[in-house]
Each structure stands twice: as C-alpha cells, then as structure tokens.
Coordinates of C-alpha atoms in Angstrom, one line a residue:
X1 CA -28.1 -6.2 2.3
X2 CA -27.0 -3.0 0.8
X3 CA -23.5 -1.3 0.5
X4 CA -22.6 1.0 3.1
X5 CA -21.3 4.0 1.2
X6 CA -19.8 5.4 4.2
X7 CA -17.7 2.2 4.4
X8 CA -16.6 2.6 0.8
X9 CA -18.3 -1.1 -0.4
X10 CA -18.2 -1.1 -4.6
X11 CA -18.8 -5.3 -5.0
X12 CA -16.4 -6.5 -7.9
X13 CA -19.0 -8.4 -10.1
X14 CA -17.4 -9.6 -12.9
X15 CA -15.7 -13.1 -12.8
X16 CA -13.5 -13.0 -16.1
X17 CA -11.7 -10.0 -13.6
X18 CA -11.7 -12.1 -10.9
X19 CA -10.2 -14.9 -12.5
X20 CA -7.7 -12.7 -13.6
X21 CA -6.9 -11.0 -10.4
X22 CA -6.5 -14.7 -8.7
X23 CA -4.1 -15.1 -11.7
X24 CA -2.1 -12.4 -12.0
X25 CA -1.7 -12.2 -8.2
X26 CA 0.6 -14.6 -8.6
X27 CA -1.6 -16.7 -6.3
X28 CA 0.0 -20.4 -5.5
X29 CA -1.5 -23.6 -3.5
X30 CA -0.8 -23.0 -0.1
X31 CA -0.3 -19.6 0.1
X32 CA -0.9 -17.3 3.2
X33 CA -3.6 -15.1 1.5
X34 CA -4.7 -11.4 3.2
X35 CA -7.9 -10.4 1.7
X36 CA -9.1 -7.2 3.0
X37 CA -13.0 -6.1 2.5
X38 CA -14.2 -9.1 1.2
X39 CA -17.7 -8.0 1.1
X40 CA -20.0 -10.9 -0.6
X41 CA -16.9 -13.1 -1.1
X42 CA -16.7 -13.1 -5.0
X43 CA -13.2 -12.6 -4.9
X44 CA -12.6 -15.1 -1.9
X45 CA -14.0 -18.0 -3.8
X46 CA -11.4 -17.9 -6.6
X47 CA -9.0 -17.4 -3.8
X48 CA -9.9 -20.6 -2.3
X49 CA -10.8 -22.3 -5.5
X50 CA -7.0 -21.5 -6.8
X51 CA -5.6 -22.7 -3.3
X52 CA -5.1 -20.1 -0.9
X53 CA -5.4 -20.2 3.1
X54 CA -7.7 -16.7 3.5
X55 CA -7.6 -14.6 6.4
X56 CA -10.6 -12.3 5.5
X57 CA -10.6 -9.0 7.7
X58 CA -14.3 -7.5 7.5
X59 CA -16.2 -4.4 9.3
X60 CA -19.4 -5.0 8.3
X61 CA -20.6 -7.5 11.0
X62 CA -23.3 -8.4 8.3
X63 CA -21.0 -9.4 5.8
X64 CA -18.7 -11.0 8.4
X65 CA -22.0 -13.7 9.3
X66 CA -22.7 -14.1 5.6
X67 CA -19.4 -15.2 5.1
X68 CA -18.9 -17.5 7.7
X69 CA -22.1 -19.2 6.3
X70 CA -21.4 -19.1 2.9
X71 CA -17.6 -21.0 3.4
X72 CA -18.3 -22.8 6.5
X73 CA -16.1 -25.7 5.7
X74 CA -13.1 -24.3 4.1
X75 CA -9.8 -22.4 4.7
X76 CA -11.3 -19.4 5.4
X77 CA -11.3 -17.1 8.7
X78 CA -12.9 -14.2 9.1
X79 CA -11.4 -11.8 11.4
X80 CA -14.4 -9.1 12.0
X81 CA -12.2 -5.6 12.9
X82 CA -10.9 -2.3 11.0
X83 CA -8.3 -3.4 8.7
X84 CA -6.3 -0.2 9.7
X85 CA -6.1 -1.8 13.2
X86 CA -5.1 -5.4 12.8
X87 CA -2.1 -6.1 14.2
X88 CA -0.9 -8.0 11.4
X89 CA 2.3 -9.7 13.1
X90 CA -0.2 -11.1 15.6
X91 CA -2.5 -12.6 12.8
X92 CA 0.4 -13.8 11.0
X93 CA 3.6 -14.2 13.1
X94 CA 6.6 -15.2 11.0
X95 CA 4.4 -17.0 8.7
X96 CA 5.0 -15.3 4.7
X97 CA 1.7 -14.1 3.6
X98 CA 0.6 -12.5 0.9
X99 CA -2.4 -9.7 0.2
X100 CA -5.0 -9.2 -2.2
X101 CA -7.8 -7.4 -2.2
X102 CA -10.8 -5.2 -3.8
X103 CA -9.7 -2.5 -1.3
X104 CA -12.5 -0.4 0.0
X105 CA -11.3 3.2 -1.4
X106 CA -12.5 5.1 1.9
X107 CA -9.1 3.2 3.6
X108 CA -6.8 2.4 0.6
X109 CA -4.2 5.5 1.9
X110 CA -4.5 4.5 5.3
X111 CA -4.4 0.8 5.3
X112 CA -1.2 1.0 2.8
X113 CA 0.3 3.3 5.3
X114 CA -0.4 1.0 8.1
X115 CA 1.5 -1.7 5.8
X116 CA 4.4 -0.1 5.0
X117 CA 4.5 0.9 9.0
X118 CA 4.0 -2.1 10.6
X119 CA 6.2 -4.7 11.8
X120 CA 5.5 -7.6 8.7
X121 CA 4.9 -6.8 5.4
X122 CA 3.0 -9.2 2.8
X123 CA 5.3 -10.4 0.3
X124 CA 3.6 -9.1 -2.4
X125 CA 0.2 -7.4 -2.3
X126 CA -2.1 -7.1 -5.6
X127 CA -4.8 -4.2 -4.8
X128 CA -7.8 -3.0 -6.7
X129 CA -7.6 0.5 -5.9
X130 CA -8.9 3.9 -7.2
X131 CA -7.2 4.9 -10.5
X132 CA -5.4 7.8 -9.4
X133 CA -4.3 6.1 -5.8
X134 CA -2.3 3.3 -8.5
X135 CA -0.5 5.9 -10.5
X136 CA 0.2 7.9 -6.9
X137 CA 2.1 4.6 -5.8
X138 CA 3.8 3.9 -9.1
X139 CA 4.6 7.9 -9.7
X140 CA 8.4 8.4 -10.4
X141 CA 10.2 12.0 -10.0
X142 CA 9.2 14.6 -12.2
X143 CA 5.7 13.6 -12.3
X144 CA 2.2 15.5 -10.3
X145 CA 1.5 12.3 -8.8
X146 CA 5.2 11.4 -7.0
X147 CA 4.8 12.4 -3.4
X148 CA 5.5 11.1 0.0
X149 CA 3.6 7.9 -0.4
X150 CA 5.0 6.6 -3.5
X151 CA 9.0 7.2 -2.1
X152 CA 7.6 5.2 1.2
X153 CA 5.9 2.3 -0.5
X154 CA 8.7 2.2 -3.4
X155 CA 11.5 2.0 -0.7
X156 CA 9.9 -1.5 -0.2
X157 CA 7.9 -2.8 -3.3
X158 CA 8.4 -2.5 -6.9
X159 CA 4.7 -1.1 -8.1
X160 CA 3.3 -1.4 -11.5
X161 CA -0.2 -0.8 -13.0
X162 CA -1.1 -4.1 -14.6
X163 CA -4.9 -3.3 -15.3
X164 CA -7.2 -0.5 -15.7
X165 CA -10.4 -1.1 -14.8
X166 CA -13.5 0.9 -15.6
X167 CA -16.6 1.5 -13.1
X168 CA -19.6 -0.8 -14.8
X169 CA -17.9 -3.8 -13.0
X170 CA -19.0 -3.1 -9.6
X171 CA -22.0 -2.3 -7.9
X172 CA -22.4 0.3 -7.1
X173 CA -20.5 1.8 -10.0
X174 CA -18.0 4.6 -8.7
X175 CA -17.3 7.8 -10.2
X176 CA -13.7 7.0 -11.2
X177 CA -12.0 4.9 -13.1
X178 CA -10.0 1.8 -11.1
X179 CA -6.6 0.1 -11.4
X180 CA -5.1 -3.1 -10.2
X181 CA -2.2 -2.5 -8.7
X182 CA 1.0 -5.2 -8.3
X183 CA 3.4 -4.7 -5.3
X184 CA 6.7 -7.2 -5.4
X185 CA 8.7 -6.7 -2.4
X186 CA 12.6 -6.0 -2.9
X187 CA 15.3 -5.9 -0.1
X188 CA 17.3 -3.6 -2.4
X189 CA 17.4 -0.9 0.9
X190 CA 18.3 -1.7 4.9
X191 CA 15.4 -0.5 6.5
X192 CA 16.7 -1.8 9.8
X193 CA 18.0 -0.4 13.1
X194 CA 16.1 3.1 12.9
X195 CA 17.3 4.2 8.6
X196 CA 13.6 3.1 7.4
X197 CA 11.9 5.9 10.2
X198 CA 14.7 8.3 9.6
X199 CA 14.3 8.2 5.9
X200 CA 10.4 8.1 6.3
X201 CA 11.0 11.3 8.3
X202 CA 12.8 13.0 5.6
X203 CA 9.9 12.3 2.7
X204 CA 7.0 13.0 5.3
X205 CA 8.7 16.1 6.0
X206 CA 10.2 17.1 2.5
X207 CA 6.6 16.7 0.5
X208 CA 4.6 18.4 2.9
X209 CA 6.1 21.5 1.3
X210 CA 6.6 20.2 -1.9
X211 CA 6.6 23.3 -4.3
X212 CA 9.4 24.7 -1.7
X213 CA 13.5 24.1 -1.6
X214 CA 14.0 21.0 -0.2
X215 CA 17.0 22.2 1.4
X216 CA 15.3 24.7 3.1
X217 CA 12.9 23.1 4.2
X218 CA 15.3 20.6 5.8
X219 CA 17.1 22.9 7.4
X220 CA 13.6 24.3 9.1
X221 CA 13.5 20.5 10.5
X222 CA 15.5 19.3 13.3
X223 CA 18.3 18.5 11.3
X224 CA 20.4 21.8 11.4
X225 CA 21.5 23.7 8.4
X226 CA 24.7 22.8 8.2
X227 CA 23.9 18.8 8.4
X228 CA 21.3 19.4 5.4
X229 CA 24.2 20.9 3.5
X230 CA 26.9 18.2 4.4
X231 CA 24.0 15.7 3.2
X232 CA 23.5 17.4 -0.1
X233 CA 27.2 18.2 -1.1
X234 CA 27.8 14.4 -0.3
X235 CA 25.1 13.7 -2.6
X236 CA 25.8 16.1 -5.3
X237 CA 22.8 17.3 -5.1
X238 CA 21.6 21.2 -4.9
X239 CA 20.0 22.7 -2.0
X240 CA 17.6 24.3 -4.2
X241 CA 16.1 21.2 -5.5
X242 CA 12.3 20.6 -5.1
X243 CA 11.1 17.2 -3.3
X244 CA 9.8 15.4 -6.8
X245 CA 12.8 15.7 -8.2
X246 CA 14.6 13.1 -5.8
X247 CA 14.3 9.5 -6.6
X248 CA 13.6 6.9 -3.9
X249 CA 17.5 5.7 -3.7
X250 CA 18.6 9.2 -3.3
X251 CA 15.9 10.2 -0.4
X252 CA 17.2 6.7 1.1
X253 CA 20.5 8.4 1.0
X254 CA 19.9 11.2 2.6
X255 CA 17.8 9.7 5.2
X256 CA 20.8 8.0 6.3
X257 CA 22.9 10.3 6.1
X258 CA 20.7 12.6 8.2
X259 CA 20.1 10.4 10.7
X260 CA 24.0 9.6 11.1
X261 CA 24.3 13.3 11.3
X262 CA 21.8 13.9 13.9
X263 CA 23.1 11.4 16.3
X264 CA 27.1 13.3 16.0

C-alpha cells in the first residue's frame, strides 16, 4: 500500500516520537482514547501498549482491513468513516474520552472545527499537526496568526506547543515543518444556553474582515449600531479597535452581551 496524497497520509515513523506522544499525552490505563487517521497503526500500538481503549476512525478502507488484522484481539475498534462526520456523542455517549492523533493535514481545520462544534468534546486532545496550524491555535492578540480559530478553540482549551517536529520523521516527508499540539480543556467560560454560538458568531464575523474596525463591522451585522456601541462602552473598549487586538475573555464578553442585546 501506498499513501494517498489526496487524503493527506504522512506515516509518523519514528518510535522515540511515538513514545513521547503516548507520554506526553498524558495517556492513563483505561482511558477513552480517540485516534484519528491511524494509518499503519504505529501510533495505536503505544496507545494500547500504554493502556488505552482506541476508537480508531479511518477512510482508507485499506488501512481500516489492515488494522483490524494487525490488532484483532485487543481494545481496538475501527470505525471506517470521515472523521469530519462522526457523530462523536454517538460513538461516545457520556463516556470522557480523550483524542490523540497524527492528524492527516488535508482535515486538521475542519475536524477541529467539527470538535469545538459538536455536542462532546474530548477532555484533552494532543494533535500532530502542521506547524503553522499549532501556532494558529495557540496565537494570542497582537500576533499574524490570532484569528477566528484560535478565540473559538481557546474559549474551550488551553493550547500550548510542546514539540516541534521536523519532516524526515514521516513518510512521505512533507514540505513543512510539524508541531505537537497539547489541548487541556477549562470550564473558565459558560458556553451554555445559546452564549457559546452567540460568541462564535461574533469571532466568525469580526475576523472575516480582520484589517477593518471591529465596531464597524459589527454594526454591518445584525446586531444594530447602537447595541455594538452599548457593548463596547460597557467594555471599555474602542469602536475603532481591530479584531486581533481582543483577547478570548473580552470577545466572550461581548458575545454575551450581544446576544442579551439582540433578544431586548
């Protein structure tokens, strides 16, 4: 078998890495484990060997019969289907779970999307991913990398870099450098009872013109100009301030307060 390029499939080879993924993760016996484009399965054996109960989600229906060969036996199901489609509450119910993964890099934006979306979210999650997908998702203000995605995924996970990891380690070697990417989920904002789409809303809508006003832009929306400026004066902040400049608690902030403002 070959990798499908158009299914983005770089095989992690090196097992001093994958020890230190299963490590790092923060993997413990027992553990609901989400692995995502397990490809060969290099990765899913120091999964299982360090005590984790896999769900595997694989595209490639060649892969998918490999594996089922190569673990038959152990606690290890493969659920053949596009990660980006999984119902994840149905594979999991209420059960905790946790996901790592070599991430293929054709879906990393849309399957992290689909996470921070859905109705469960792992615990923690510890992703190889493309170098400059990591720093978008651990950007803070200020910075060419903050945008809509890093407000979203930081309104639920603490993100940190913990590795940098060059291309000779896969096959086939990519063009870019990679990172391995630790999410730790907080409760430090009520996402409940509509705030977490209102506030979604807001960043979706406020980075899609990102070198404008945020103010203005706002007030384009369908939240009226004068409840963008109510918003902002309770806020202290200016109406002329760009979207990069606004940290994740202050866009949480003004989601809510636009959302209470909408429904007057």
């Amino acid at each position: 078998m070959r990798p499908g390029r158009g299914l983005g499939q770089n095989f992690l080879l090196d097992g001093n890495l994958l020890d230190f993924i299963a490590r790092a993760s923060g993997l413990e016996e027992g553990d609901e484990v989400l692995e995502v484009g397990p490809g060969f399965g290099a990765l899913t054996e120091k999964l299982l060997i360090h005590g984790g109960n896999v769900t595997a989600v694989e595209y490639d229906h060649r892969l998918a019969a490999f594996l089922r060969k190569k673990f038959a036996g152990q606690p290890l199901k493969i659920v053949e289907a596009d990660a980006c489609r999984v119902d994840y509450r149905e594979l999991f119910g209420v059960r905790p779970f946790k996901a790592i993964a070599n991430l293929p890099y054709a879906i990393s934006t849309v399957f992290i999307a689909r996470i921070l979306d859905g109705a469960v979210q792992p615990r923690t999650m510890f992703f190889m991913l493309q170098k400059e997908m990591g720093e978008r998702l651990a950007a803070t203000p200020g910075s060419k990398a903050y945008g809509a995605l890093s407000v979203r995924c930081q309104l639920m996970y603490d993100v940190s870099i913990s590795r940098i990891v060059p291309p000779e380690v896969f096959y086939p070697a990519p063009e870019v450098e990679s990172a391995l990417v630790k999410f730790v989920r907080h409760d430090r904002f009520d996402l409940n009872d509509g705030i977490g789409k209102s506030v979604s809303g807001v960043v979706k809508l406020a980075f899609s013109q990102r070198r404008k006003q945020l103010g203005k832009v706002l007030s384009h929306g369908s939240y009226g100009a004068e409840n963008v400026s109510a918003a902002f004066a309770q806020l202290g902040l200016p109406l002329e301030i760009r979207p990069d400049r606004i940290d994740v608690e202050q866009f949480y902030q003004l989601g809510k307060l636009l959302k209470k403002e909408s429904q007057l």
